mmCIF file of C-alpha atoms and ligand atoms in Angstrom:
data_model
loop_
_atom_site.group_PDB
_atom_site.id
_atom_site.type_symbol
_atom_site.label_atom_id
_atom_site.label_comp_id
_atom_site.label_asym_id
_atom_site.label_seq_id
_atom_site.Cartn_x
_atom_site.Cartn_y
_atom_site.Cartn_z
ATOM 1 C CA UNK A 1 -4.480 -7.066 -33.569
ATOM 2 C CA UNK A 2 -8.125 -7.838 -33.400
ATOM 3 C CA UNK A 3 -9.757 -10.630 -31.207
ATOM 4 C CA UNK A 4 -9.941 -12.864 -34.564
ATOM 5 C CA UNK A 5 -5.608 -12.239 -35.687
ATOM 6 C CA UNK A 6 -5.128 -13.730 -32.049
ATOM 7 C CA UNK A 7 -7.266 -16.606 -31.906
ATOM 8 C CA UNK A 8 -5.666 -17.513 -35.629
ATOM 9 C CA UNK A 9 -2.133 -16.912 -34.300
ATOM 10 C CA UNK A 10 -2.765 -18.843 -31.471
ATOM 11 C CA UNK A 11 -3.752 -21.350 -33.489
ATOM 12 C CA UNK A 12 -1.361 -21.337 -36.022
ATOM 13 C CA UNK A 13 1.217 -20.513 -33.458
ATOM 14 C CA UNK A 14 2.354 -17.813 -35.714
ATOM 15 C CA UNK A 15 2.812 -13.926 -36.446
ATOM 16 C CA UNK A 16 0.161 -11.547 -37.607
ATOM 17 C CA UNK A 17 1.884 -10.983 -40.428
ATOM 18 C CA UNK A 18 2.588 -14.629 -41.609
ATOM 19 C CA UNK A 19 -1.197 -14.367 -41.490
ATOM 20 C CA UNK A 20 -1.747 -12.437 -45.091
ATOM 21 C CA UNK A 21 1.016 -15.387 -46.362
ATOM 22 C CA UNK A 22 -1.211 -18.266 -45.109
ATOM 23 C CA UNK A 23 -3.911 -16.056 -47.203
ATOM 24 C CA UNK A 24 -6.539 -17.176 -44.338
ATOM 25 C CA UNK A 25 -6.047 -21.139 -45.230
ATOM 26 C CA UNK A 26 -7.063 -23.331 -42.077
ATOM 27 C CA UNK A 27 -6.835 -26.983 -41.760
ATOM 28 C CA UNK A 28 -10.354 -28.794 -41.206
ATOM 29 C CA UNK A 29 -9.603 -29.411 -37.336
ATOM 30 C CA UNK A 30 -7.932 -25.914 -37.637
ATOM 31 C CA UNK A 31 -11.001 -24.471 -38.459
ATOM 32 C CA UNK A 32 -13.050 -26.602 -35.886
ATOM 33 C CA UNK A 33 -10.805 -24.560 -33.385
ATOM 34 C CA UNK A 34 -11.372 -21.279 -34.322
ATOM 35 C CA UNK A 35 -14.788 -22.064 -34.239
ATOM 36 C CA UNK A 36 -14.723 -23.369 -30.585
ATOM 37 C CA UNK A 37 -13.009 -20.292 -29.529
ATOM 38 C CA UNK A 38 -15.425 -18.126 -31.250
ATOM 39 C CA UNK A 39 -18.218 -19.625 -29.598
ATOM 40 C CA UNK A 40 -16.577 -19.620 -26.391
ATOM 41 C CA UNK A 41 -15.874 -15.818 -26.735
ATOM 42 C CA UNK A 42 -19.643 -15.089 -27.177
ATOM 43 C CA UNK A 43 -20.224 -17.104 -24.426
ATOM 44 C CA UNK A 44 -18.217 -14.134 -22.345
ATOM 45 C CA UNK A 45 -15.157 -16.300 -21.661
ATOM 46 C CA UNK A 46 -12.286 -14.248 -20.938
ATOM 47 C CA UNK A 47 -9.870 -13.758 -24.867
ATOM 48 C CA UNK A 48 -7.167 -14.489 -22.559
ATOM 49 C CA UNK A 49 -8.710 -17.381 -20.883
ATOM 50 C CA UNK A 50 -9.516 -18.971 -24.237
ATOM 51 C CA UNK A 51 -5.683 -18.662 -25.905
ATOM 52 C CA UNK A 52 -4.543 -19.804 -22.402
ATOM 53 C CA UNK A 53 -1.736 -16.812 -23.295
ATOM 54 C CA UNK A 54 -1.457 -12.985 -22.120
ATOM 55 C CA UNK A 55 1.648 -11.171 -22.146
ATOM 56 C CA UNK A 56 2.872 -9.241 -19.141
ATOM 57 C CA UNK A 57 5.934 -7.186 -19.337
ATOM 58 C CA UNK A 58 7.033 -9.075 -22.780
ATOM 59 C CA UNK A 59 6.810 -12.363 -21.190
ATOM 60 C CA UNK A 60 4.285 -15.474 -22.021
ATOM 61 C CA UNK A 61 2.338 -16.576 -19.331
ATOM 62 C CA UNK A 62 -0.362 -19.105 -18.953
ATOM 63 C CA UNK A 63 -3.646 -17.954 -17.760
ATOM 64 C CA UNK A 64 -6.939 -19.784 -17.030
ATOM 65 C CA UNK A 65 -9.689 -19.916 -14.643
ATOM 66 C CA UNK A 66 -7.628 -20.621 -11.566
ATOM 67 C CA UNK A 67 -6.578 -17.050 -11.244
ATOM 68 C CA UNK A 68 -6.742 -13.259 -12.303
ATOM 69 C CA UNK A 69 -5.570 -12.138 -15.889
ATOM 70 C CA UNK A 70 -2.931 -9.645 -15.480
ATOM 71 C CA UNK A 71 -3.502 -5.874 -16.479
ATOM 72 C CA UNK A 72 -1.035 -3.855 -18.203
ATOM 73 C CA UNK A 73 -1.565 -1.747 -15.228
ATOM 74 C CA UNK A 74 -0.271 -3.563 -13.036
ATOM 75 C CA UNK A 75 3.379 -3.797 -15.357
ATOM 76 C CA UNK A 76 3.180 0.119 -13.938
ATOM 77 C CA UNK A 77 3.820 -1.148 -10.556
ATOM 78 C CA UNK A 78 6.464 -3.759 -11.608
ATOM 79 C CA UNK A 79 8.389 -0.643 -13.550
ATOM 80 C CA UNK A 80 8.117 1.116 -10.335
ATOM 81 C CA UNK A 81 9.292 -1.746 -8.114
ATOM 82 C CA UNK A 82 12.043 -2.701 -10.529
ATOM 83 C CA UNK A 83 13.515 1.555 -9.851
ATOM 84 C CA UNK A 84 12.849 1.309 -5.928
ATOM 85 C CA UNK A 85 14.527 -1.863 -5.589
ATOM 86 C CA UNK A 86 17.807 -1.158 -7.556
ATOM 87 C CA UNK A 87 17.629 2.137 -5.878
ATOM 88 C CA UNK A 88 18.652 0.354 -2.362
ATOM 89 C CA UNK A 89 21.845 -0.167 -4.179
ATOM 90 C CA UNK A 90 21.969 -3.343 -1.902
ATOM 91 C CA UNK A 91 24.817 -5.713 -2.510
ATOM 92 C CA UNK A 92 22.871 -8.626 -0.159
ATOM 93 C CA UNK A 93 19.694 -10.749 -0.857
ATOM 94 C CA UNK A 94 16.774 -8.856 -0.640
ATOM 95 C CA UNK A 95 13.551 -10.248 1.038
ATOM 96 C CA UNK A 96 10.495 -9.249 -1.208
ATOM 97 C CA UNK A 97 6.748 -10.698 0.006
ATOM 98 C CA UNK A 98 4.139 -10.389 -2.881
ATOM 99 C CA UNK A 99 1.121 -10.599 -1.391
ATOM 100 C CA UNK A 100 -1.691 -12.157 -3.648
ATOM 101 C CA UNK A 101 0.661 -13.657 -6.008
ATOM 102 C CA UNK A 102 -2.058 -14.609 -8.300
ATOM 103 C CA UNK A 103 -0.825 -15.941 -11.980
ATOM 104 C CA UNK A 104 2.638 -15.175 -10.573
ATOM 105 C CA UNK A 105 3.256 -11.812 -12.891
ATOM 106 C CA UNK A 106 4.437 -9.447 -10.697
ATOM 107 C CA UNK A 107 6.763 -12.162 -8.610
ATOM 108 C CA UNK A 108 8.128 -13.344 -12.227
ATOM 109 C CA UNK A 109 8.876 -10.305 -13.443
ATOM 110 C CA UNK A 110 10.338 -8.852 -10.807
ATOM 111 C CA UNK A 111 12.904 -11.824 -10.624
ATOM 112 C CA UNK A 112 13.743 -11.649 -14.482
ATOM 113 C CA UNK A 113 14.921 -7.974 -13.800
ATOM 114 C CA UNK A 114 16.819 -8.059 -10.189
ATOM 115 C CA UNK A 115 19.368 -10.259 -9.526
ATOM 116 C CA UNK A 116 19.582 -10.012 -6.091
ATOM 117 C CA UNK A 117 16.025 -10.443 -4.416
ATOM 118 C CA UNK A 118 14.031 -13.300 -2.937
ATOM 119 C CA UNK A 119 10.495 -13.947 -3.409
ATOM 120 C CA UNK A 120 7.790 -15.383 -0.643
ATOM 121 C CA UNK A 121 4.833 -15.466 -2.675
ATOM 122 C CA UNK A 122 1.521 -16.185 -1.245
ATOM 123 C CA UNK A 123 -2.338 -16.751 -2.227
ATOM 124 C CA UNK A 124 -4.933 -17.900 -0.210
ATOM 125 C CA UNK A 125 -6.142 -19.799 -3.782
ATOM 126 C CA UNK A 126 -4.410 -23.034 -3.853
ATOM 127 C CA UNK A 127 -5.252 -22.960 -7.610
ATOM 128 C CA UNK A 128 -3.632 -19.740 -8.223
ATOM 129 C CA UNK A 129 -0.276 -20.776 -6.684
ATOM 130 C CA UNK A 130 -0.604 -23.622 -8.749
ATOM 131 C CA UNK A 131 -0.904 -22.129 -11.742
ATOM 132 C CA UNK A 132 2.262 -19.057 -10.535
ATOM 133 C CA UNK A 133 4.422 -22.269 -10.130
ATOM 134 C CA UNK A 134 3.828 -23.064 -13.091
ATOM 135 C CA UNK A 135 4.816 -20.164 -14.718
ATOM 136 C CA UNK A 136 7.382 -19.337 -12.413
ATOM 137 C CA UNK A 137 9.194 -22.936 -13.820
ATOM 138 C CA UNK A 138 8.449 -22.028 -17.212
ATOM 139 C CA UNK A 139 10.419 -18.596 -16.680
ATOM 140 C CA UNK A 140 13.055 -21.047 -14.872
ATOM 141 C CA UNK A 141 12.929 -18.701 -11.500
ATOM 142 C CA UNK A 142 11.090 -20.621 -9.261
ATOM 143 C CA UNK A 143 13.888 -21.670 -6.911
ATOM 144 C CA UNK A 144 14.010 -18.078 -5.736
ATOM 145 C CA UNK A 145 10.287 -18.362 -4.453
ATOM 146 C CA UNK A 146 9.211 -19.587 -1.306
ATOM 147 C CA UNK A 147 4.891 -19.856 -2.299
ATOM 148 C CA UNK A 148 2.918 -19.846 0.865
ATOM 149 C CA UNK A 149 -1.061 -20.608 0.472
ATOM 150 C CA UNK A 150 -2.081 -18.485 3.642
ATOM 151 C CA UNK A 151 -4.306 -16.123 3.932
ATOM 152 C CA UNK A 152 -2.388 -12.772 4.322
ATOM 153 C CA UNK A 153 -4.076 -11.186 7.522
ATOM 154 C CA UNK A 154 -2.853 -14.354 9.130
ATOM 155 C CA UNK A 155 0.800 -14.306 7.316
ATOM 156 C CA UNK A 156 0.765 -10.747 8.383
ATOM 157 C CA UNK A 157 -0.165 -10.893 11.783
ATOM 158 C CA UNK A 158 2.577 -13.936 12.415
ATOM 159 C CA UNK A 159 5.597 -12.617 11.294
ATOM 160 C CA UNK A 160 4.751 -9.074 13.232
ATOM 161 C CA UNK A 161 4.938 -11.185 16.560
ATOM 162 C CA UNK A 162 7.530 -13.707 14.973
ATOM 163 C CA UNK A 163 10.094 -10.604 14.388
ATOM 164 C CA UNK A 164 10.164 -12.158 10.710
ATOM 165 C CA UNK A 165 11.518 -8.802 8.019
ATOM 166 C CA UNK A 166 11.085 -7.809 4.632
ATOM 167 C CA UNK A 167 12.726 -5.411 2.289
ATOM 168 C CA UNK A 168 9.830 -4.600 0.069
ATOM 169 C CA UNK A 169 6.510 -5.308 0.013
ATOM 170 C CA UNK A 170 4.281 -6.043 -3.402
ATOM 171 C CA UNK A 171 0.410 -6.147 -3.604
ATOM 172 C CA UNK A 172 -2.206 -6.011 -6.329
ATOM 173 C CA UNK A 173 -4.654 -7.094 -3.434
ATOM 174 C CA UNK A 174 -8.365 -7.876 -4.597
ATOM 175 C CA UNK A 175 -10.275 -4.223 -4.565
ATOM 176 C CA UNK A 176 -13.400 -4.048 -5.552
ATOM 177 C CA UNK A 177 -16.068 -3.313 -3.672
ATOM 178 C CA UNK A 178 -18.047 -5.820 -3.336
ATOM 179 C CA UNK A 179 -21.719 -4.620 -3.805
ATOM 180 C CA UNK A 180 -20.251 -3.537 -7.365
ATOM 181 C CA UNK A 181 -19.009 -6.459 -8.412
ATOM 182 C CA UNK A 182 -22.266 -7.612 -10.153
ATOM 183 C CA UNK A 183 -21.425 -4.440 -12.227
ATOM 184 C CA UNK A 184 -18.400 -5.151 -14.121
ATOM 185 C CA UNK A 185 -18.640 -6.550 -17.571
ATOM 186 C CA UNK A 186 -19.802 -10.472 -18.103
ATOM 187 C CA UNK A 187 -15.563 -11.601 -18.682
ATOM 188 C CA UNK A 188 -14.462 -10.467 -15.772
ATOM 189 C CA UNK A 189 -17.232 -11.414 -13.800
ATOM 190 C CA UNK A 190 -15.759 -15.132 -15.497
ATOM 191 C CA UNK A 191 -12.718 -14.224 -13.190
ATOM 192 C CA UNK A 192 -11.753 -15.381 -9.852
ATOM 193 C CA UNK A 193 -14.545 -13.587 -7.391
ATOM 194 C CA UNK A 194 -11.467 -13.951 -4.752
ATOM 195 C CA UNK A 195 -9.056 -11.830 -6.997
ATOM 196 C CA UNK A 196 -11.781 -9.200 -7.409
ATOM 197 C CA UNK A 197 -13.763 -8.877 -4.067
ATOM 198 C CA UNK A 198 -11.997 -6.055 -1.502
ATOM 199 C CA UNK A 199 -14.762 -6.093 1.183
ATOM 200 C CA UNK A 200 -17.364 -3.965 1.422
ATOM 201 C CA UNK A 201 -15.861 -0.576 0.699
ATOM 202 C CA UNK A 202 -13.388 -2.329 -1.747
ATOM 203 C CA UNK A 203 -10.815 -1.382 0.976
ATOM 204 C CA UNK A 204 -10.843 -4.842 2.796
ATOM 205 C CA UNK A 205 -6.928 -5.802 2.242
ATOM 206 C CA UNK A 206 -5.263 -2.198 2.007
ATOM 207 C CA UNK A 207 -6.132 -1.665 5.800
ATOM 208 C CA UNK A 208 -4.800 -5.135 6.494
ATOM 209 C CA UNK A 209 -1.553 -4.558 4.913
ATOM 210 C CA UNK A 210 -0.953 -0.986 5.983
ATOM 211 C CA UNK A 211 -1.695 -2.308 9.477
ATOM 212 C CA UNK A 212 1.068 -4.906 9.318
ATOM 213 C CA UNK A 213 3.074 -3.510 6.600
ATOM 214 C CA UNK A 214 5.109 -1.399 8.738
ATOM 215 C CA UNK A 215 5.975 -4.300 11.466
ATOM 216 C CA UNK A 216 7.706 -6.551 9.424
ATOM 217 C CA UNK A 217 9.306 -3.975 6.802
ATOM 218 C CA UNK A 218 12.904 -3.065 6.941
ATOM 219 C CA UNK A 219 13.753 0.634 8.003
ATOM 220 C CA UNK A 220 14.921 1.320 4.446
ATOM 221 C CA UNK A 221 11.928 -0.846 3.530
ATOM 222 C CA UNK A 222 9.261 0.298 0.521
ATOM 223 C CA UNK A 223 5.458 -0.952 0.574
ATOM 224 C CA UNK A 224 4.573 -0.852 -3.239
ATOM 225 C CA UNK A 225 0.578 -1.758 -3.888
ATOM 226 C CA UNK A 226 -1.517 -1.154 -6.915
ATOM 227 C CA UNK A 227 -5.186 0.786 -6.221
ATOM 228 C CA UNK A 228 -7.898 1.016 -7.134
ATOM 229 C CA UNK A 229 -10.010 3.989 -8.695
ATOM 230 C CA UNK A 230 -10.808 6.585 -6.868
ATOM 231 C CA UNK A 231 -9.354 5.150 -3.736
ATOM 232 C CA UNK A 232 -6.396 7.091 -3.423
ATOM 233 C CA UNK A 233 -8.134 9.350 -0.845
ATOM 234 C CA UNK A 234 -9.366 7.007 2.164
ATOM 235 C CA UNK A 235 -5.602 4.853 1.423
ATOM 236 C CA UNK A 236 -4.512 7.708 2.266
ATOM 237 C CA UNK A 237 -6.075 8.631 5.151
ATOM 238 C CA UNK A 238 -5.170 4.813 6.098
ATOM 239 C CA UNK A 239 -1.664 5.536 5.859
ATOM 240 C CA UNK A 240 -2.222 8.349 8.141
ATOM 241 C CA UNK A 241 -2.687 6.311 11.378
ATOM 242 C CA UNK A 242 0.721 4.518 11.157
ATOM 243 C CA UNK A 243 3.431 7.510 11.640
ATOM 244 C CA UNK A 244 5.945 4.978 10.509
ATOM 245 C CA UNK A 245 5.395 5.273 6.943
ATOM 246 C CA UNK A 246 7.303 8.821 6.115
ATOM 247 C CA UNK A 247 6.431 9.614 1.961
ATOM 248 C CA UNK A 248 3.526 8.114 0.849
ATOM 249 C CA UNK A 249 3.308 8.818 -3.069
ATOM 250 C CA UNK A 250 1.020 7.991 -5.617
ATOM 251 C CA UNK A 251 1.642 7.607 -9.382
ATOM 252 C CA UNK A 252 -0.880 7.882 -11.959
ATOM 253 C CA UNK A 253 -1.586 5.152 -15.164
ATOM 254 C CA UNK A 254 -1.864 5.618 -19.042
ATOM 255 C CA UNK A 255 -5.514 7.185 -18.362
ATOM 256 C CA UNK A 256 -4.228 9.292 -15.512
ATOM 257 C CA UNK A 257 -6.359 7.776 -12.672
ATOM 258 C CA UNK A 258 -3.715 7.428 -9.202
ATOM 259 C CA UNK A 259 -3.350 3.515 -9.963
ATOM 260 C CA UNK A 260 -0.047 2.736 -7.773
ATOM 261 C CA UNK A 261 0.725 3.789 -4.616
ATOM 262 C CA UNK A 262 4.427 3.414 -2.701
ATOM 263 C CA UNK A 263 5.057 4.176 0.936
ATOM 264 C CA UNK A 264 8.549 4.253 2.331
ATOM 265 C CA UNK A 265 9.124 3.692 6.330
ATOM 266 C CA UNK A 266 10.044 6.225 8.416
ATOM 267 C CA UNK A 267 14.313 5.322 8.975
ATOM 268 C CA UNK A 268 15.011 7.970 11.965
ATOM 269 C CA UNK A 269 11.685 7.014 13.483
ATOM 270 C CA UNK A 270 11.898 6.716 17.594
ATOM 271 C CA UNK A 271 9.152 5.417 19.854
HETATM 272 C C1 LIG B 1 -6.247 -8.782 -7.528
HETATM 273 S S1 LIG B 1 -5.346 -10.948 -7.537
HETATM 274 C C2 LIG B 1 -3.932 -10.402 -8.052
HETATM 275 C C3 LIG B 1 -3.422 -11.342 -8.427
HETATM 276 C C4 LIG B 1 -1.626 -10.868 -9.252
HETATM 277 N N1 LIG B 1 -0.952 -10.636 -8.325
HETATM 278 C C5 LIG B 1 -1.715 -9.588 -10.565
HETATM 279 O O1 LIG B 1 -1.367 -9.264 -10.355
HETATM 280 O O2 LIG B 1 -2.682 -10.110 -11.165
HETATM 281 C C6 LIG B 1 -5.351 -10.636 -6.119
HETATM 282 C C7 LIG B 1 -5.175 -11.890 -5.597
HETATM 283 O O3 LIG B 1 -5.058 -11.579 -4.023
HETATM 284 C C8 LIG B 1 -5.829 -13.348 -3.591
HETATM 285 N N2 LIG B 1 -6.461 -13.098 -2.736
HETATM 286 C C9 LIG B 1 -7.083 -12.813 -1.733
HETATM 287 N N3 LIG B 1 -7.540 -12.967 -0.924
HETATM 288 C C10 LIG B 1 -6.663 -13.002 -0.258
HETATM 289 C C11 LIG B 1 -6.510 -13.270 0.829
HETATM 290 N N4 LIG B 1 -7.274 -13.272 2.034
HETATM 291 N N5 LIG B 1 -4.637 -13.634 1.678
HETATM 292 C C12 LIG B 1 -4.639 -14.472 0.284
HETATM 293 N N6 LIG B 1 -4.327 -13.879 -0.935
HETATM 294 C C13 LIG B 1 -5.642 -13.688 -1.035
HETATM 295 C C14 LIG B 1 -6.692 -13.602 -4.601
HETATM 296 O O4 LIG B 1 -6.564 -15.032 -4.917
HETATM 297 C C15 LIG B 1 -5.903 -13.146 -6.268
HETATM 298 O O5 LIG B 1 -4.949 -14.275 -6.856
#
């Protein structure tokens, strides 16, 4: 669908096929809405913020300036996470940790596809958490989520000290090197900087998550993360510092870039 079609289906609350039947007729208020949408788009605002919605794994989620717009690549992470969690064949309820929940896309998709999990959904941004709560409630999964407004570094340290354990950690952390953010397209720069900025080399959050992840993961657990373009060698080297991780596997996205990493714990490991 073209951007114009997407705006019209949103204004008319109809499907694309219905646009042809409508023969382009808009009331004056609908025309005004359409002109305003086009003006916002011409100003560089992301289309999804203007529509107020996006599709993630077949679910319509509300999106606005409070959080990153879910990307199609992140659906690969979710598909893999569903496969891994189901392969654990556990009958008990599994504890999943989503670091940097944003709009709630990953957490909600997991809960809609797996029955026996509860999720701790953490974000440093109050705004993002408010949006994630709205989306969780609209999808009837909020009872299975514990929301937490924390810095992930502090949370991971505290959990490691208190002995809190998880079966699976998922994360799509900010991974753009700080110095490259100004080169991103105008509409991407309209998304929250805190959702993009991965520190000087883009790897800040991977260092933290990998360092503490093994300390709070069950011996049969998995760490599943989305990664940025060309970051796989550096991330592999970070994993190599921690022998508790056994198999580390990278998965490619639709254009052949290594986009998701899954590390399994070494259940036989002895200190
Ligand atoms: C790349 S976005 C991912 C959002 C969502 N999970 C997705 O896949 O679209 C990263 C998220 O991490 C959050 N974040 C950034 N720094 C953080 C920190 N220090 N602790 C916890 N969350 C953080 C941001 O607010 C943002 O929502």
